[in-house]
GROMACS .gro file of C-alpha atoms in nm:
model
  125
    1ARG     CA    1  11.196  13.454  15.020
    2ALA     CA    2  10.889  13.398  14.800
    3ASP     CA    3  10.791  13.762  14.856
    4LYS     CA    4  11.128  13.880  14.723
    5VAL     CA    5  11.088  13.673  14.409
    6PHE     CA    6  10.733  13.797  14.362
    7PHE     CA    7  10.829  14.161  14.409
    8SER     CA    8  11.131  14.128  14.186
    9MET     CA    9  10.905  13.997  13.908
   10GLU     CA   10  10.677  14.299  13.948
   11THR     CA   11  10.961  14.544  13.920
   12GLU     CA   12  11.098  14.392  13.601
   13SER     CA   13  11.002  14.542  13.274
   14GLY     CA   14  10.699  14.399  13.089
   15ASP     CA   15  10.902  14.248  12.803
   16LYS     CA   16  11.122  14.043  13.033
   17ARG     CA   17  10.824  13.928  13.234
   18THR     CA   18  10.622  13.820  12.930
   19GLY     CA   19  10.933  13.647  12.790
   20LYS     CA   20  10.978  13.453  13.112
   21MET     CA   21  10.608  13.374  13.124
   22ALA     CA   22  10.618  13.251  12.767
   23GLU     CA   23  10.920  13.032  12.846
   24ASP     CA   24  10.749  12.901  13.158
   25SER     CA   25  10.429  12.826  12.971
   26LYS     CA   26  10.624  12.649  12.692
   27ARG     CA   27  10.816  12.448  12.951
   28LYS     CA   28  10.492  12.357  13.131
   29GLU     CA   29  10.327  12.266  12.803
   30LYS     CA   30  10.622  12.045  12.714
   31ILE     CA   31  10.603  11.876  13.054
   32VAL     CA   32  10.229  11.817  13.014
   33LEU     CA   33  10.279  11.672  12.665
   34GLU     CA   34  10.551  11.437  12.792
   35LEU     CA   35  10.326  11.327  13.077
   36LEU     CA   36  10.042  11.262  12.833
   37LYS     CA   37  10.275  11.051  12.618
   38LYS     CA   38  10.377  10.850  12.923
   39VAL     CA   39  10.014  10.801  13.025
   40LYS     CA   40   9.918  10.684  12.674
   41LYS     CA   41  10.214  10.447  12.665
   42ARG     CA   42  10.126  10.311  13.008
   43ARG     CA   43   9.760  10.260  12.911
   44LYS     CA   44   9.866  10.079  12.593
   45MET     CA   45  10.099   9.854  12.794
   46ILE     CA   46   9.825   9.777  13.047
   47ARG     CA   47   9.584   9.693  12.764
   48SER     CA   48   9.845   9.466  12.602
   49TYR     CA   49   9.908   9.282  12.929
   50THR     CA   50   9.533   9.243  12.974
   51TYR     CA   51   9.505   9.085  12.630
   52LEU     CA   52   9.799   8.857  12.708
   53SER     CA   53   9.648   8.746  13.038
   54TRP     CA   54   9.312   8.670  12.874
   55PHE     CA   55   9.492   8.468  12.604
   56CYS     CA   56   9.684   8.271  12.868
   57ILE     CA   57   9.364   8.199  13.060
   58PHE     CA   58   9.191   8.084  12.742
   59PHE     CA   59   9.489   7.867  12.646
   60CYS     CA   60   9.497   7.702  12.991
   61PHE     CA   61   9.123   7.627  12.977
   62PHE     CA   62   9.159   7.495  12.623
   63LEU     CA   63   9.443   7.259  12.717
   64GLY     CA   64   9.257   7.154  13.029
   65SER     CA   65   8.945   7.068  12.832
   66LEU     CA   66   9.152   6.868  12.582
   67TYR     CA   67   9.318   6.679  12.865
   68LEU     CA   68   8.984   6.597  13.028
   69LYS     CA   69   8.820   6.480  12.705
   70GLU     CA   70   9.083   6.229  12.595
   71ASP     CA   71   9.249   5.921  12.737
   72ASN     CA   72   9.604   6.051  12.702
   73VAL     CA   73   9.786   5.736  12.810
   74HIS     CA   74   9.607   5.533  12.545
   75LEU     CA   75   9.672   5.797  12.276
   76TYR     CA   76  10.041   5.808  12.367
   77SER     CA   77  10.072   5.430  12.343
   78VAL     CA   78   9.910   5.433  11.996
   79ASP     CA   79  10.137   5.714  11.878
   80ASN     CA   80  10.445   5.549  12.026
   81SER     CA   81  10.370   5.212  11.863
   82ILE     CA   82  10.324   5.376  11.522
   83ARG     CA   83  10.645   5.572  11.560
   84ASN     CA   84  10.837   5.260  11.665
   85ARG     CA   85  10.707   5.066  11.365
   86VAL     CA   86  10.807   5.342  11.123
   87VAL     CA   87  11.152   5.397  11.276
   88ASP     CA   88  11.231   5.024  11.306
   89ILE     CA   89  11.185   4.977  10.931
   90LEU     CA   90  11.429   5.258  10.842
   91PRO     CA   91  11.771   5.155  10.708
   92SER     CA   92  12.063   5.149  10.953
   93GLN     CA   93  12.186   5.500  10.865
   94GLY     CA   94  11.843   5.646  10.946
   95THR     CA   95  11.780   5.797  10.603
   96VAL     CA   96  11.655   5.670  10.271
   97PRO     CA   97  11.917   5.762  10.008
   98THR     CA   98  11.739   5.673   9.682
   99ASN     CA   99  11.387   5.686   9.546
  100ALA     CA  100  11.369   5.309   9.501
  101LEU     CA  101  11.467   5.247   9.862
  102PHE     CA  102  11.217   5.511   9.973
  103TYR     CA  103  10.931   5.337   9.791
  104ASP     CA  104  11.041   5.001   9.933
  105TRP     CA  105  11.047   5.153  10.282
  106LEU     CA  106  10.707   5.317  10.229
  107SER     CA  107  10.548   4.992  10.107
  108GLY     CA  108  10.689   4.817  10.416
  109VAL     CA  109  10.540   5.086  10.641
  110VAL     CA  110  10.202   5.071  10.469
  111GLY     CA  111  10.211   4.690  10.473
  112ASN     CA  112  10.271   4.688  10.848
  113MET     CA  113  10.015   4.957  10.925
  114PHE     CA  114   9.738   4.827  10.701
  115PRO     CA  115   9.754   4.449  10.669
  116PRO     CA  116   9.529   4.290  10.405
  117THR     CA  117   9.185   4.204  10.534
  118VAL     CA  118   9.074   3.846  10.558
  119CYS     CA  119   8.723   3.777  10.437
  120GLY     CA  120   8.490   3.494  10.532
  121ASN     CA  121   8.626   3.245  10.274
  122GLY     CA  122   8.988   3.359  10.322
  123ILE     CA  123   8.995   3.541   9.988
  124CYS     CA  124   8.858   3.893   9.940
  125GLU     CA  125   8.723   3.988   9.602
   0.00000   0.00000   0.00000
């Protein structure tokens, strides 16, 4: 069968054969260009996933080092106590409607967080 195709190509006139060869070479060139595009896209995707994986590894090590360096239970209790003090002083509706009430609320928060210091004689100058 391949011999018939080969011999039929030889018997065709030169113009038809060069036209078919030109079409075949254009088709092959188009296929090669499409394959190159796919390869470039694939390489870019692989590079992007590599960057993402390195970022995730760095992030995990960073969080791990933060966890190992701090006493998290103690820090949470400090944060929770501050939050409870601030929220407990808020008015019943949970918001501060006017500027005057806001400044009263803020002075109450600051007064609770930073009590006045007591000096040796009981009065600081």
